[in-house]
mmCIF file of C-alpha atoms in Angstrom:
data_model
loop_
_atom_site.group_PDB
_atom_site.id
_atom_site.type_symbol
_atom_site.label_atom_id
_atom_site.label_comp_id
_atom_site.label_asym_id
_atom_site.label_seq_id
_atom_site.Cartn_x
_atom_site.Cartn_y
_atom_site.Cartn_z
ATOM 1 C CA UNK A 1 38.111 119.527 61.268
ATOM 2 C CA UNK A 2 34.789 118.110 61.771
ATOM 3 C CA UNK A 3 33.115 116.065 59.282
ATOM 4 C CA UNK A 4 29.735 114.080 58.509
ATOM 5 C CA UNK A 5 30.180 111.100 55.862
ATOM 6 C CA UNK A 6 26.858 109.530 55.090
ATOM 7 C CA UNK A 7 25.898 106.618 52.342
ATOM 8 C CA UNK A 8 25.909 107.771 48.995
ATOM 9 C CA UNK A 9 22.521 107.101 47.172
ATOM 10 C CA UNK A 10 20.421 106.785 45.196
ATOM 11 C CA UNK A 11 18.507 104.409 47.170
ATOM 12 C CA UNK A 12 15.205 103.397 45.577
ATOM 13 C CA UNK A 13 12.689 101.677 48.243
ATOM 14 C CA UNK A 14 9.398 100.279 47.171
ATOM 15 C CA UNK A 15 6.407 101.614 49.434
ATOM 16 C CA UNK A 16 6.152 100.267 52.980
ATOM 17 C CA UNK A 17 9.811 99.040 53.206
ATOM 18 C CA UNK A 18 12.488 99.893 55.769
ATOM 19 C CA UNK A 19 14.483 102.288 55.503
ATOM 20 C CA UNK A 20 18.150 102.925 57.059
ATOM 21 C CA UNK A 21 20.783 105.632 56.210
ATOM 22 C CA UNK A 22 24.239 105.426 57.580
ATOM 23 C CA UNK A 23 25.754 108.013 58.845
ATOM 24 C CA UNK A 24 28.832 108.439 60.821
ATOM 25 C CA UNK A 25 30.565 111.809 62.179
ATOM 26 C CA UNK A 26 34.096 113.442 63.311
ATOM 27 C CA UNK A 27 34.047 115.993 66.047
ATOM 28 C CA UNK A 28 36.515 117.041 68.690
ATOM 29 C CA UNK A 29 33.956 118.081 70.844
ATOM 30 C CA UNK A 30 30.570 116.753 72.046
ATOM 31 C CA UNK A 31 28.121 117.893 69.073
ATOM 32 C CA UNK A 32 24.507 118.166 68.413
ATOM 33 C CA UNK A 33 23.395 115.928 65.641
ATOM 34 C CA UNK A 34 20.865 116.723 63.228
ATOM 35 C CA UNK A 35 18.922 115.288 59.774
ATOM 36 C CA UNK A 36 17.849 117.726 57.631
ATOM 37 C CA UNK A 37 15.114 116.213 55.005
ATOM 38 C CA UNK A 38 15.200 118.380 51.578
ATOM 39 C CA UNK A 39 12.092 117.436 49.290
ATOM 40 C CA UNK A 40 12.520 118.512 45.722
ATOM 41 C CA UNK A 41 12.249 122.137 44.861
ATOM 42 C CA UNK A 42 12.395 123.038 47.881
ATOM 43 C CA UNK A 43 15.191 123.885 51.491
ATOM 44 C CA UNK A 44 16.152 122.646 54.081
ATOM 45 C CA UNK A 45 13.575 120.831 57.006
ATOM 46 C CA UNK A 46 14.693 119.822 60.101
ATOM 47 C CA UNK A 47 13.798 116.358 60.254
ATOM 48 C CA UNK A 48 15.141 115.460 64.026
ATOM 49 C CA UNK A 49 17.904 116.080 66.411
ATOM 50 C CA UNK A 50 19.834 115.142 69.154
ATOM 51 C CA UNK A 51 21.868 117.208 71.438
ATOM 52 C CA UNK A 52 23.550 114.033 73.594
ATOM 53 C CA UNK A 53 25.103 110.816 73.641
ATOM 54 C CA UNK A 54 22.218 108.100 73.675
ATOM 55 C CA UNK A 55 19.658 110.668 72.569
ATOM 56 C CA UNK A 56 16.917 109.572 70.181
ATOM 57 C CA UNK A 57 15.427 111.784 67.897
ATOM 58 C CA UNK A 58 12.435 111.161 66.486
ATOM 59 C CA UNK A 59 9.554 112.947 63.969
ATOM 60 C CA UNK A 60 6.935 111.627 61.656
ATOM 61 C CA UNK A 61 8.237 107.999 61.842
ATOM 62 C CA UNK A 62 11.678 108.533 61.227
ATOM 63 C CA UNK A 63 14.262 108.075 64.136
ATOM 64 C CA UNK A 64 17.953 108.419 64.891
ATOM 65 C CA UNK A 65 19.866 107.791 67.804
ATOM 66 C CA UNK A 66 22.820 109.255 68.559
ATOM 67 C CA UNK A 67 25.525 107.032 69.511
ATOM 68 C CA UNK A 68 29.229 108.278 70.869
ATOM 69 C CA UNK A 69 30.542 104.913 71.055
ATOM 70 C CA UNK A 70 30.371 104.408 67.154
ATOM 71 C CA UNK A 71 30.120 108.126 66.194
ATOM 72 C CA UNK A 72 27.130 107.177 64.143
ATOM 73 C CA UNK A 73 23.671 108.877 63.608
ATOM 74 C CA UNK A 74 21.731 106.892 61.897
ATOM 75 C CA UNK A 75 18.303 107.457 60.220
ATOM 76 C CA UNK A 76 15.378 104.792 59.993
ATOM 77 C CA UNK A 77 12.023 104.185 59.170
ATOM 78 C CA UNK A 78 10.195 101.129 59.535
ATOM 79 C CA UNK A 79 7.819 101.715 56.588
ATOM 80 C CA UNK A 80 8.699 104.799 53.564
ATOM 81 C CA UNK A 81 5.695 105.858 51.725
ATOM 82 C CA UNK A 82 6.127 107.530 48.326
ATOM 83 C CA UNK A 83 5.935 111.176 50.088
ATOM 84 C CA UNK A 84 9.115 110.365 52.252
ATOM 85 C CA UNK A 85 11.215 110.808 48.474
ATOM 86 C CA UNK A 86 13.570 113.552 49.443
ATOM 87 C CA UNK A 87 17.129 113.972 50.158
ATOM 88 C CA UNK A 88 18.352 113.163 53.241
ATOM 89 C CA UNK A 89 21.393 115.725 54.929
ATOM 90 C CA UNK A 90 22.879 113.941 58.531
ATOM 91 C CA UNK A 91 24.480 117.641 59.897
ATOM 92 C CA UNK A 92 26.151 118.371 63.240
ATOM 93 C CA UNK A 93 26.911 121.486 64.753
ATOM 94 C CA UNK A 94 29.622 121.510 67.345
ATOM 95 C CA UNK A 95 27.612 123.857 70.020
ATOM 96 C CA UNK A 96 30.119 126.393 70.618
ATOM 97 C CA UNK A 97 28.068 130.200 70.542
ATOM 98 C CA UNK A 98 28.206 130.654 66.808
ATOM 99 C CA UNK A 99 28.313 126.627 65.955
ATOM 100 C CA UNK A 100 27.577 126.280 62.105
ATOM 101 C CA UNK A 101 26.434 123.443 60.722
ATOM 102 C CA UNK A 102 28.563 120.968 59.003
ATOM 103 C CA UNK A 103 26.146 119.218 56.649
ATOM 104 C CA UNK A 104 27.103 115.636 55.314
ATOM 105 C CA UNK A 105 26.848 115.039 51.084
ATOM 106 C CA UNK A 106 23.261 113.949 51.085
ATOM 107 C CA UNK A 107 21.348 110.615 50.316
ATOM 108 C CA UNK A 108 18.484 110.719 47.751
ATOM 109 C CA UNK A 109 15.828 108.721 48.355
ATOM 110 C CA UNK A 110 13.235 107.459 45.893
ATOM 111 C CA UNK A 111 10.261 105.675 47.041
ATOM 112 C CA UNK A 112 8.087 104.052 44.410
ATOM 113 C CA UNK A 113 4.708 102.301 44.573
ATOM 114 C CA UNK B 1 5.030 128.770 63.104
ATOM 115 C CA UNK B 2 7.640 131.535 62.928
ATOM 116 C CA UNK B 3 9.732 131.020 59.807
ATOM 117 C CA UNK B 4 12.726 132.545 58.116
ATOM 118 C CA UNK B 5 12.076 133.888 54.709
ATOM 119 C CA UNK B 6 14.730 134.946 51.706
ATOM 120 C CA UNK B 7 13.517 136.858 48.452
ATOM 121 C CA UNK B 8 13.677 136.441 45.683
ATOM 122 C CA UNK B 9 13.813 133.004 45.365
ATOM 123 C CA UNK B 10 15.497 132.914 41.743
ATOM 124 C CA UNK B 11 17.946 135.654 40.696
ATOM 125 C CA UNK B 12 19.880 135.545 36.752
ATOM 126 C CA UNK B 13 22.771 137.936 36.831
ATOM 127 C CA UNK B 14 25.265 138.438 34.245
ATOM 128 C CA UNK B 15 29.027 137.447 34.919
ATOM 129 C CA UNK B 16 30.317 140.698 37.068
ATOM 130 C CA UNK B 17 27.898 142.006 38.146
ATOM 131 C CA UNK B 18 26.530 142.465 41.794
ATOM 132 C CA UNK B 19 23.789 140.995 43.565
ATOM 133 C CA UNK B 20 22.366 141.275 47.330
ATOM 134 C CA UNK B 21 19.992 138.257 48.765
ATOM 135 C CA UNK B 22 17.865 139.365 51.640
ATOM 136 C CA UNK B 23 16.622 136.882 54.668
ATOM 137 C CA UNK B 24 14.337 137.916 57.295
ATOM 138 C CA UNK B 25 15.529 136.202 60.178
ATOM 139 C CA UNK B 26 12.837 134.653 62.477
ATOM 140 C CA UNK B 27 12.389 138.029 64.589
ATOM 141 C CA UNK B 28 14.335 136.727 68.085
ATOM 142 C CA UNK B 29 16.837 135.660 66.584
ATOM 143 C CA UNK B 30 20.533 136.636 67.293
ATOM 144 C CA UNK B 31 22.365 134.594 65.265
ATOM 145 C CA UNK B 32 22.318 134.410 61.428
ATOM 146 C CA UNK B 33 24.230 132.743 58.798
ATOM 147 C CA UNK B 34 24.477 132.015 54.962
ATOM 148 C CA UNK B 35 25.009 128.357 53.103
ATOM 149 C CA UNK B 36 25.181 127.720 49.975
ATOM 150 C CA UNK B 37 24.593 124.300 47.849
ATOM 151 C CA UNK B 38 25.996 124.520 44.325
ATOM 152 C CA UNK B 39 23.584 122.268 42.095
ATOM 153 C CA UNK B 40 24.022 118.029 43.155
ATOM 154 C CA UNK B 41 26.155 119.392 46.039
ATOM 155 C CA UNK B 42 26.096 119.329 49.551
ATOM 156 C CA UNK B 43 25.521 122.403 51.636
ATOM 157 C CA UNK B 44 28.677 124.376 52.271
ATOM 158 C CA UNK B 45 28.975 126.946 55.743
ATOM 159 C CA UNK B 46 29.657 130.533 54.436
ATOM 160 C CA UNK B 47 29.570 133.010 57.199
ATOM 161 C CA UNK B 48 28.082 133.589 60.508
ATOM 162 C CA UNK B 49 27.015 136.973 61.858
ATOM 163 C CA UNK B 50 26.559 137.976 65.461
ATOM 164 C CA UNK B 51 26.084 141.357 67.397
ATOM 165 C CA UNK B 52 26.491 143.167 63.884
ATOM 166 C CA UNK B 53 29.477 141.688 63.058
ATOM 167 C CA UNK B 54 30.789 138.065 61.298
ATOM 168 C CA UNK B 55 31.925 136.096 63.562
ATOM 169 C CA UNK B 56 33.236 133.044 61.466
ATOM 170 C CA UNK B 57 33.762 132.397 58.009
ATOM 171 C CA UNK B 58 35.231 129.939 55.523
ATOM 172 C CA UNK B 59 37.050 129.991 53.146
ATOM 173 C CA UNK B 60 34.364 130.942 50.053
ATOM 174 C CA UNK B 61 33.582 133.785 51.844
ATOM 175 C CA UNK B 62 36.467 135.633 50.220
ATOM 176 C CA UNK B 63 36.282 139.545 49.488
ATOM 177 C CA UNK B 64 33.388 139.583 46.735
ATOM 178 C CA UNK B 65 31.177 138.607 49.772
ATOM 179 C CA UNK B 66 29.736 140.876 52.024
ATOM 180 C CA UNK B 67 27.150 140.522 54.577
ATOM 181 C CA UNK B 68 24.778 143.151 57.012
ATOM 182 C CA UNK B 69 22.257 143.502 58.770
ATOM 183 C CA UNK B 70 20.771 146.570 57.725
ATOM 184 C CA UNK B 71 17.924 147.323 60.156
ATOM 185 C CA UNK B 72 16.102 145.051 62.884
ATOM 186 C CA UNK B 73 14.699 142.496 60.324
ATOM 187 C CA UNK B 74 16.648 142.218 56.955
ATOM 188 C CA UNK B 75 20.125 140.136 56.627
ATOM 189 C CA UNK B 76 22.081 140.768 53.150
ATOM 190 C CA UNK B 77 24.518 138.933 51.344
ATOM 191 C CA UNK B 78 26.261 140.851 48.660
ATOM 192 C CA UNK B 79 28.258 138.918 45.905
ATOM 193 C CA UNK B 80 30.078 142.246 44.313
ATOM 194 C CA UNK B 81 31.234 141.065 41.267
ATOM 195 C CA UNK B 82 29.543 137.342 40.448
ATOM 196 C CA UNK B 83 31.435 134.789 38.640
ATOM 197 C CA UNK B 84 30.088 131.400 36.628
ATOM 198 C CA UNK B 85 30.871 129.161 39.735
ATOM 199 C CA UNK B 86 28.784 131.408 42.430
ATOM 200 C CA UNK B 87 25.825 129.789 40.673
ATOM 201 C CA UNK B 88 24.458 127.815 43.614
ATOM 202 C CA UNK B 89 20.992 128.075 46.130
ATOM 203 C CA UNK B 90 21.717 130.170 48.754
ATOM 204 C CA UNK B 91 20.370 129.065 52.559
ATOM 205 C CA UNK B 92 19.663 131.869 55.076
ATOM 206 C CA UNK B 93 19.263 130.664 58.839
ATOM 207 C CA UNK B 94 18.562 131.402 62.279
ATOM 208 C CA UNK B 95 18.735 130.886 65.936
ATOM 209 C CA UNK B 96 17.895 132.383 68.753
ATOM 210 C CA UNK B 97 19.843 130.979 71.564
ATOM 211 C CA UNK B 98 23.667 130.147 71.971
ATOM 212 C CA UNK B 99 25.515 126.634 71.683
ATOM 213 C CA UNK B 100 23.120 123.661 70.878
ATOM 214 C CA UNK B 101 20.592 125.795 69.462
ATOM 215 C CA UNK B 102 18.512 125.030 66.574
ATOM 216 C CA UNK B 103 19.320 126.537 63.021
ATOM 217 C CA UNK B 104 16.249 127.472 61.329
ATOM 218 C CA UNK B 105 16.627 127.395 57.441
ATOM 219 C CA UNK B 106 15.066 129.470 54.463
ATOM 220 C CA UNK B 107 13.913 128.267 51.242
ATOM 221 C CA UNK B 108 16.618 129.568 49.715
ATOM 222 C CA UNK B 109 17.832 131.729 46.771
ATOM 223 C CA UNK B 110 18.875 129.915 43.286
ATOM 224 C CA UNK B 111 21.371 132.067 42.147
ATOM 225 C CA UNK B 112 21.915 131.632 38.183
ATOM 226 C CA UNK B 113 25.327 133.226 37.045
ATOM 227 C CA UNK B 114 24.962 133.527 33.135
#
């Protein structure tokens, strides 16, 4: 079945550094890729998506682009602040009517000053 | 910004007995669901629920879960008899259109299981 494998954290950034989180997928079909940003104590935010190969999400200075070639969707920043400390879900859904979302295991980031 | 909401947002139970967690769906919505993320976990499909009836669900879903849709707004899941290992934050979502769509998730319900 479909599946979303994504680096396992912690990761622990100092302020103002780049960011990257792999993430890689299995799908039979053509699916919409998501990251879902969970800050602590709290559910689930849609970060970004992207619906199509080459497609680049992108929202408050994070991006992904969605790449069919390498089955990969991964998420960057180009400078974390502490605020961005969350956990990071890279989900896809496969599009079909009812198409649930397959979330991946979830990358905690810490971002200290 | 419409939003989906869930109450309550923390529920104890004892071991066998029943609960219900209610969602409000963002109000055009057709399509609903339940997740669930069992503590350091990742976030596990339950069921999906379209045209008053499920129309997929996996293999936790087993027959101590129920779901409905009560009246216009509300969305239930019912654990009948709760167990130690249904301890776990419970996601309600949303969408309104069909394939592609975007899911819209709750806060979430932290179901404790004593």
């Amino acid at each position: 079945g479909d599946s979303v494998t994504q680096m396992e954290g912690p990761v622990t950034l100092s302020e103002e550094a780049f960011l990257t989180i792999n993430c890689t997928y299995t799908a039979t079909g053509y699916p919409s890729l998501f990251w879902y940003v969970q800050y602590p104590g709290e559910g689930l935010q849609l970060l970004l998506k992207a619906t199509k190969a080459d497609d680049k999400g992108s929202n408050k200075g994070f991006e992904a682009t969605y790449r069919k070639e390498t089955t990969s969707f991964h998420l960057e920043k180009g400078s974390v602040q502490v605020s961005d400390s969350a956990v990071y879900f890279c989900a896809l859904s496969d599009r079909t009517s009812y198409d649930k979302v397959i979330f991946g295991p979830g990358t905690s980031l810490s971002v200290i000053p | 910004e419409p939003e989906v909401t869930q109450t309550p947002s923390h529920q104890v139970t004892q071991m066998g007995q029943e609960v219900i967690l209610r969602c409000v769906p963002i109000s055009n919505h057709l399509y609903f669901y339940w997740y669930r993320q069992i503590l350091g976990q990742k976030v596990e499909f339950l069921v999906s629920f379209y045209n008053n009836e499920i129309s997929e669900k996996s293999e936790i879903f087993d027959d101590q879960f129920s779901v409905e849709r009560p009246d216009g707004s509300n969305f239930t899941l019912k654990i009948r008899s709760t167990k130690l290992e249904d301890s776990a934050m419970y996601f309600c979502a949303s969408k309104g259109g069909g394939g592609g769509a975007t899911q819209y998730f709750g806060p979430g319900t932290r179901l404790t299981v004593l």
